[in-house]
Amino acid sequence: MLKNRKVIVTGAASGIGKEIVKQCLFEGASVLACDINEHSLNDLMLSLDNQYPLHTYQLDVSNHEEVVKFFVYVEAEHADVDGLVNNAGIYLAKNILDYQVNEIDKVLNINVKGFIYLSQMFGKRLFQSQSEGVIVNMSSVSGIEGSSDAIYGLSKAAILGLTKSCAMNFSPYIRVNAVAPTMVNTPMMGNIPEWRKEEYVSHQLIHTPVLPEDVADTVVFLLSDKAKHYTGATFDINNGGYLR
C-alpha cells in the first residue's frame, strides 16, 4: 500500500509510534523514525533485524534548532521523503490546578509546537518543489470531548485546528488529516485516572479494546493513495464512544 513512499514518524520508539513504524515498513515504505530516546530507537532497530529500510534519528521535536538540523539531514540524505506522521507527545496526568508553569510549557512545546515545527519545514520542502505529500497528525478523543488533564486536552484540540488550517495552507500539494483515538493500551494509558477509564469504556458501542496496531492501520490508510480524497478531516477511533 505504501510502496515507494518515505515517511517521517516522530515519537517512533514506543507505543502507537512504534506500531506506525512497523506497519509502514510492512506496507513497503521507507521510514525515518525520530524519537528523543536514542536507546529506545536502537531497540526498535534491533527488533526489526535490519530487514527493512528503517533509519533512526534522535530528535527533540520541541527544540526548533534540532528540527532545523534534522531537515538539513533530510535534504541531504532523504530528499524524496513524502510523508510525515506527527506523533510525539507527552501526557502528565495532572489536574490543571496542580500544573506548574514549566510543565505547561513542556506539554505545549512538545504537543503543539513540535507539530508546528515539523509541519512547517516538511510543508516548505514539498510546497517549494510542488511535490505531493501527506501529513497525519495524532490528536485524541480528549481534544474533542475534554480531558481530565486540561493542558493535554488543550494541546490535542489545538492539533485539530492545526490540521484543518494546514490542509488549507498546503493545498493542493499536501493532504493533512488527524487521527483521534480513544484510550489505547500503551504505557501512557497507565497514567489515566481510573474514573476516566471507566467513563471511556462505558460509552463505547464496540467492546473490543483499541490497540496500537488498530491506530497504525488507520494512519497507513491515510498515508496511502486510497485516502486521496481526504484532507482536513479527523478520523475518530473510539468504538463509537463519542458520536459527532
Tab-separated table of N, CA, C and O in Angstrom, residues 37-90:
chain	number	residue	atom	x	y	z
A	37	ASN	N	14.410	9.487	22.657
A	37	ASN	CA	15.077	8.406	23.390
A	37	ASN	C	15.909	7.553	22.436
A	37	ASN	O	15.377	6.691	21.728
A	38	GLU	N	17.202	7.790	22.422
A	38	GLU	CA	18.089	7.080	21.495
A	38	GLU	C	18.150	5.585	21.805
A	38	GLU	O	18.206	4.754	20.897
A	39	HIS	N	18.141	5.231	23.085
A	39	HIS	CA	18.194	3.815	23.487
A	39	HIS	C	16.989	3.054	22.927
A	39	HIS	O	17.126	1.939	22.398
A	40	SER	N	15.809	3.666	23.021
A	40	SER	CA	14.596	3.020	22.505
A	40	SER	C	14.627	2.905	20.985
A	40	SER	O	14.118	1.928	20.416
A	41	LEU	N	15.234	3.894	20.318
A	41	LEU	CA	15.392	3.813	18.867
A	41	LEU	C	16.292	2.636	18.488
A	41	LEU	O	16.013	1.912	17.522
A	42	ASN	N	17.358	2.444	19.251
A	42	ASN	CA	18.250	1.311	18.996
A	42	ASN	C	17.521	-0.012	19.187
A	42	ASN	O	17.702	-0.953	18.409
A	43	ASP	N	16.689	-0.079	20.226
A	43	ASP	CA	15.901	-1.296	20.470
A	43	ASP	C	14.939	-1.561	19.313
A	43	ASP	O	14.734	-2.713	18.903
A	44	LEU	N	14.352	-0.487	18.792
A	44	LEU	CA	13.440	-0.620	17.653
A	44	LEU	C	14.172	-1.182	16.451
A	44	LEU	O	13.685	-2.103	15.784
A	45	MET	N	15.346	-0.654	16.182
A	45	MET	CA	16.149	-1.131	15.057
A	45	MET	C	16.502	-2.601	15.221
A	45	MET	O	16.377	-3.401	14.282
A	46	LEU	N	16.917	-2.988	16.425
A	46	LEU	CA	17.290	-4.386	16.687
A	46	LEU	C	16.089	-5.316	16.546
A	46	LEU	O	16.223	-6.439	16.054
A	47	SER	N	14.917	-4.849	16.957
A	47	SER	CA	13.722	-5.701	16.911
A	47	SER	C	13.315	-6.035	15.477
A	47	SER	O	12.599	-7.015	15.236
A	48	LEU	N	13.762	-5.222	14.531
A	48	LEU	CA	13.412	-5.449	13.119
A	48	LEU	C	14.541	-6.119	12.344
A	48	LEU	O	14.437	-6.332	11.135
A	49	ASP	N	15.634	-6.452	13.037
A	49	ASP	CA	16.730	-7.246	12.456
A	49	ASP	C	17.297	-6.661	11.166
A	49	ASP	O	17.755	-7.401	10.291
A	50	ASN	N	17.224	-5.347	11.017
A	50	ASN	CA	17.785	-4.700	9.811
A	50	ASN	C	17.229	-5.264	8.503
A	50	ASN	O	17.889	-5.220	7.473
A	51	GLN	N	16.009	-5.783	8.577
A	51	GLN	CA	15.403	-6.358	7.368
A	51	GLN	C	14.668	-5.315	6.535
A	51	GLN	O	14.272	-5.602	5.405
A	52	TYR	N	14.476	-4.126	7.096
A	52	TYR	CA	13.636	-3.134	6.431
A	52	TYR	C	14.399	-1.817	6.267
A	52	TYR	O	15.364	-1.552	6.988
A	53	PRO	N	13.953	-0.958	5.335
A	53	PRO	CA	14.608	0.341	5.128
A	53	PRO	C	14.216	1.339	6.221
A	53	PRO	O	13.415	2.253	6.007
A	54	LEU	N	14.785	1.123	7.414
A	54	LEU	CA	14.499	1.960	8.576
A	54	LEU	C	15.732	2.786	8.923
A	54	LEU	O	16.841	2.256	9.024
A	55	HIS	N	15.520	4.089	9.112
A	55	HIS	CA	16.586	4.999	9.521
A	55	HIS	C	16.140	5.666	10.821
A	55	HIS	O	14.971	6.055	10.944
A	56	THR	N	17.024	5.788	11.792
A	56	THR	CA	16.653	6.384	13.064
A	56	THR	C	17.381	7.709	13.263
A	56	THR	O	18.494	7.909	12.763
A	57	TYR	N	16.733	8.600	14.019
A	57	TYR	CA	17.302	9.927	14.251
A	57	TYR	C	16.819	10.414	15.610
A	57	TYR	O	15.604	10.511	15.839
A	58	GLN	N	17.775	10.695	16.510
A	58	GLN	CA	17.395	11.218	17.824
A	58	GLN	C	16.972	12.674	17.671
A	58	GLN	O	17.730	13.498	17.147
A	59	LEU	N	15.764	12.997	18.130
A	59	LEU	CA	15.214	14.334	17.892
A	59	LEU	C	14.280	14.748	19.018
A	59	LEU	O	13.372	14.009	19.390
A	60	ASP	N	14.495	15.944	19.530
A	60	ASP	CA	13.555	16.598	20.442
A	60	ASP	C	12.710	17.536	19.593
A	60	ASP	O	13.194	18.591	19.160
A	61	VAL	N	11.475	17.154	19.333
A	61	VAL	CA	10.635	17.924	18.406
A	61	VAL	C	10.331	19.324	18.920
A	61	VAL	O	9.954	20.208	18.137
A	62	SER	N	10.482	19.546	20.235
A	62	SER	CA	10.181	20.861	20.804
A	62	SER	C	11.343	21.834	20.663
A	62	SER	O	11.201	23.023	20.972
A	63	ASN	N	12.485	21.349	20.189
A	63	ASN	CA	13.670	22.177	20.031
A	63	ASN	C	13.793	22.595	18.563
A	63	ASN	O	14.134	21.793	17.699
A	64	HIS	N	13.517	23.850	18.299
A	64	HIS	CA	13.470	24.328	16.907
A	64	HIS	C	14.794	24.117	16.185
A	64	HIS	O	14.818	23.709	15.014
A	65	GLU	N	15.900	24.381	16.867
A	65	GLU	CA	17.208	24.214	16.238
A	65	GLU	C	17.455	22.761	15.837
A	65	GLU	O	18.021	22.488	14.770
A	66	GLU	N	17.040	21.826	16.701
A	66	GLU	CA	17.201	20.410	16.363
A	66	GLU	C	16.362	20.026	15.158
A	66	GLU	O	16.794	19.238	14.308
A	67	VAL	N	15.159	20.574	15.083
A	67	VAL	CA	14.287	20.261	13.942
A	67	VAL	C	14.887	20.820	12.652
A	67	VAL	O	14.853	20.170	11.607
A	68	VAL	N	15.457	22.015	12.718
A	68	VAL	CA	16.126	22.600	11.551
A	68	VAL	C	17.267	21.694	11.089
A	68	VAL	O	17.405	21.398	9.888
A	69	LYS	N	18.093	21.228	12.030
A	69	LYS	CA	19.205	20.334	11.693
A	69	LYS	C	18.691	19.026	11.093
A	69	LYS	O	19.291	18.475	10.163
A	70	PHE	N	17.582	18.541	11.634
A	70	PHE	CA	17.004	17.298	11.107
A	70	PHE	C	16.622	17.467	9.641
A	70	PHE	O	16.886	16.594	8.809
A	71	PHE	N	16.046	18.601	9.293
A	71	PHE	CA	15.628	18.794	7.902
A	71	PHE	C	16.808	19.078	6.974
A	71	PHE	O	16.707	18.825	5.764
A	72	VAL	N	17.916	19.561	7.511
A	72	VAL	CA	19.145	19.631	6.716
A	72	VAL	C	19.597	18.215	6.363
A	72	VAL	O	19.975	17.923	5.220
A	73	TYR	N	19.517	17.322	7.358
A	73	TYR	CA	19.835	15.905	7.128
A	73	TYR	C	18.864	15.284	6.119
A	73	TYR	O	19.282	14.562	5.201
A	74	VAL	N	17.583	15.582	6.259
A	74	VAL	CA	16.580	15.055	5.325
A	74	VAL	C	16.892	15.511	3.904
A	74	VAL	O	16.865	14.711	2.955
A	75	GLU	N	17.201	16.782	3.750
A	75	GLU	CA	17.502	17.338	2.427
A	75	GLU	C	18.701	16.635	1.797
A	75	GLU	O	18.726	16.348	0.597
A	76	ALA	N	19.698	16.320	2.635
A	76	ALA	CA	20.927	15.719	2.123
A	76	ALA	C	20.794	14.230	1.855
A	76	ALA	O	21.335	13.708	0.870
A	77	GLU	N	20.063	13.529	2.721
A	77	GLU	CA	20.039	12.064	2.662
A	77	GLU	C	18.705	11.466	2.219
A	77	GLU	O	18.660	10.340	1.731
A	78	HIS	N	17.617	12.207	2.394
A	78	HIS	CA	16.287	11.638	2.125
A	78	HIS	C	15.391	12.680	1.446
A	78	HIS	O	14.267	12.939	1.888
A	79	ALA	N	15.888	13.246	0.378
A	79	ALA	CA	15.159	14.327	-0.302
A	79	ALA	C	13.838	13.861	-0.905
A	79	ALA	O	12.983	14.680	-1.252
A	80	ASP	N	13.657	12.542	-1.008
A	80	ASP	CA	12.427	12.015	-1.598
A	80	ASP	C	11.346	11.739	-0.551
A	80	ASP	O	10.331	11.112	-0.861
A	81	VAL	N	11.524	12.230	0.671
A	81	VAL	CA	10.524	11.998	1.707
A	81	VAL	C	9.201	12.648	1.292
A	81	VAL	O	9.171	13.756	0.766
A	82	ASP	N	8.093	11.938	1.506
A	82	ASP	CA	6.790	12.473	1.084
A	82	ASP	C	5.686	12.233	2.102
A	82	ASP	O	4.508	12.469	1.831
A	83	GLY	N	6.048	11.768	3.310
A	83	GLY	CA	5.056	11.550	4.352
A	83	GLY	C	5.568	11.991	5.703
A	83	GLY	O	6.770	11.905	5.985
A	84	LEU	N	4.687	12.497	6.541
A	84	LEU	CA	5.026	12.909	7.900
A	84	LEU	C	3.915	12.474	8.840
A	84	LEU	O	2.746	12.792	8.606
A	85	VAL	N	4.293	11.748	9.898
A	85	VAL	CA	3.346	11.408	10.961
A	85	VAL	C	3.810	12.116	12.229
A	85	VAL	O	4.828	11.755	12.828
A	86	ASN	N	3.072	13.155	12.622
A	86	ASN	CA	3.359	13.871	13.866
A	86	ASN	C	2.717	13.097	15.010
A	86	ASN	O	1.503	13.158	15.217
A	87	ASN	N	3.543	12.373	15.755
A	87	ASN	CA	3.024	11.501	16.805
A	87	ASN	C	3.617	11.795	18.179
A	87	ASN	O	3.013	11.470	19.190
A	88	ALA	N	4.799	12.416	18.232
A	88	ALA	CA	5.467	12.635	19.519
A	88	ALA	C	4.578	13.461	20.450
A	88	ALA	O	4.011	14.483	20.051
A	89	GLY	N	4.457	13.005	21.700
A	89	GLY	CA	3.642	13.746	22.655
A	89	GLY	C	3.872	13.259	24.070
A	89	GLY	O	4.395	12.163	24.283
A	90	ILE	N	3.484	14.084	25.033
A	90	ILE	CA	3.555	13.678	26.436
A	90	ILE	C	2.221	13.949	27.123
A	90	ILE	O	1.450	14.822	26.708
